[in-house]
Short mmCIF file of C-alpha atoms in Angstrom, two decimals:
data_model
loop_
_atom_site.label_atom_id
_atom_site.label_comp_id
_atom_site.label_asym_id
_atom_site.label_seq_id
_atom_site.Cartn_x
_atom_site.Cartn_y
_atom_site.Cartn_z
CA UNK A 6 19.45 -0.80 -9.57
CA UNK A 7 15.95 -0.27 -10.72
CA UNK A 8 14.74 3.26 -9.90
CA UNK A 9 10.84 2.70 -9.98
CA UNK A 10 8.87 6.69 -10.90
CA UNK A 11 7.11 6.34 -7.92
CA UNK A 12 7.62 6.36 -4.11
CA UNK A 13 5.40 4.05 -2.16
CA UNK A 14 4.54 3.62 1.62
CA UNK A 15 2.56 0.05 2.83
CA UNK A 16 0.28 1.01 5.96
CA UNK A 17 -1.04 -0.78 8.41
CA UNK A 18 -4.17 -2.13 6.68
CA UNK A 19 -1.70 -4.19 4.69
CA UNK A 20 -2.24 -2.07 1.36
CA UNK A 21 -0.07 -0.06 -0.46
CA UNK A 22 0.06 4.55 -0.95
CA UNK A 23 2.11 4.95 -4.19
CA UNK A 24 2.72 9.00 -5.43
CA UNK A 25 2.96 9.53 -8.73
CA UNK A 26 4.52 13.24 -8.84
CA UNK A 27 4.26 15.97 -11.10
CA UNK A 28 6.92 16.37 -13.12
CA UNK A 29 8.11 12.04 -13.83
CA UNK A 30 8.62 12.07 -17.04
CA UNK A 31 6.19 9.85 -19.26
CA UNK A 32 8.99 7.84 -20.73
CA UNK A 33 9.05 6.36 -17.81
CA UNK A 34 4.95 5.60 -17.58
CA UNK A 35 5.63 1.93 -19.11
CA UNK A 36 3.60 -1.20 -20.15
CA UNK A 37 3.35 -3.89 -17.61
CA UNK A 38 1.40 -6.47 -15.54
CA UNK A 39 0.91 -6.38 -12.28
CA UNK A 40 1.23 -10.23 -10.44
CA UNK A 41 -1.36 -9.90 -8.48
CA UNK A 42 -5.45 -8.61 -9.15
CA UNK A 43 -5.40 -5.10 -7.22
CA UNK A 44 -8.36 -2.36 -6.08
CA UNK A 45 -6.86 1.14 -7.06
CA UNK A 46 -8.72 4.08 -4.95
CA UNK A 47 -7.59 7.25 -6.43
CA UNK A 48 -6.81 9.79 -3.28
CA UNK A 49 -5.99 13.13 -6.03
CA UNK A 50 -4.56 13.88 -9.69
CA UNK A 51 -6.03 15.73 -12.46
CA UNK A 52 -5.57 14.97 -15.76
CA UNK A 53 -4.16 11.27 -15.09
CA UNK A 54 -5.64 8.06 -17.28
CA UNK A 55 -5.55 4.62 -16.84
CA UNK A 56 -5.70 2.05 -19.95
CA UNK A 57 -6.18 -0.87 -19.86
CA UNK A 58 -5.20 -3.15 -22.77
CA UNK A 59 -6.45 -3.31 -26.65
CA UNK A 60 -9.00 -0.35 -24.44
CA UNK A 61 -8.82 3.18 -24.36
CA UNK A 62 -7.68 5.85 -22.26
CA UNK A 63 -10.06 6.64 -19.27
CA UNK A 64 -9.48 9.63 -16.62
CA UNK A 65 -8.98 8.23 -13.44
CA UNK A 66 -11.33 10.70 -10.51
CA UNK A 67 -10.83 10.89 -7.39
CA UNK A 68 -12.86 8.71 -5.19
CA UNK A 69 -13.38 6.37 -7.61
CA UNK A 70 -12.18 2.30 -7.77
CA UNK A 71 -10.80 0.98 -10.42
CA UNK A 72 -9.97 -3.08 -10.98
CA UNK A 73 -6.85 -4.33 -12.70
CA UNK A 74 -7.40 -8.06 -13.54
CA UNK A 75 -3.50 -9.12 -13.18
CA UNK A 76 -1.22 -10.50 -15.47
CA UNK A 77 -3.18 -7.66 -17.80
CA UNK A 78 -1.39 -5.16 -19.42
CA UNK A 79 -1.59 -1.13 -18.39
CA UNK A 80 0.08 1.89 -17.57
CA UNK A 81 -1.12 5.10 -16.42
CA UNK A 82 -0.78 8.34 -18.03
CA UNK A 83 0.14 11.32 -17.07
CA UNK A 84 -1.75 14.60 -15.64
CA UNK A 85 -1.47 17.77 -14.57
CA UNK A 86 -0.86 17.82 -10.59
CA UNK A 87 0.72 14.90 -8.80
CA UNK A 88 -1.35 11.54 -8.78
CA UNK A 89 -2.01 9.47 -4.90
CA UNK A 90 -3.29 6.39 -5.40
CA UNK A 91 -4.05 3.32 -2.98
CA UNK A 92 -3.82 0.06 -4.12
CA UNK A 93 -5.20 -3.92 -2.36
CA UNK A 94 -3.81 -6.61 -3.81
#
């Protein structure tokens, strides 16, 4: 059984709400690729970063939306609080 580093729920709009707790282990936040393009809106969280393949990490800012192209390696880096995001595929 795979244990994911987040809790997730699907909304009636077809989006995903995903929460990473502040005590998540950094080792669980691994480089990965997604099969679909994603628009990720930051709902809450302080100090978290997004690192795309061959780029420096960028701080995730609440209220901002980030585009992650399908099949592009990326990872998030742990912040100071829990991180809550909305994902549209």
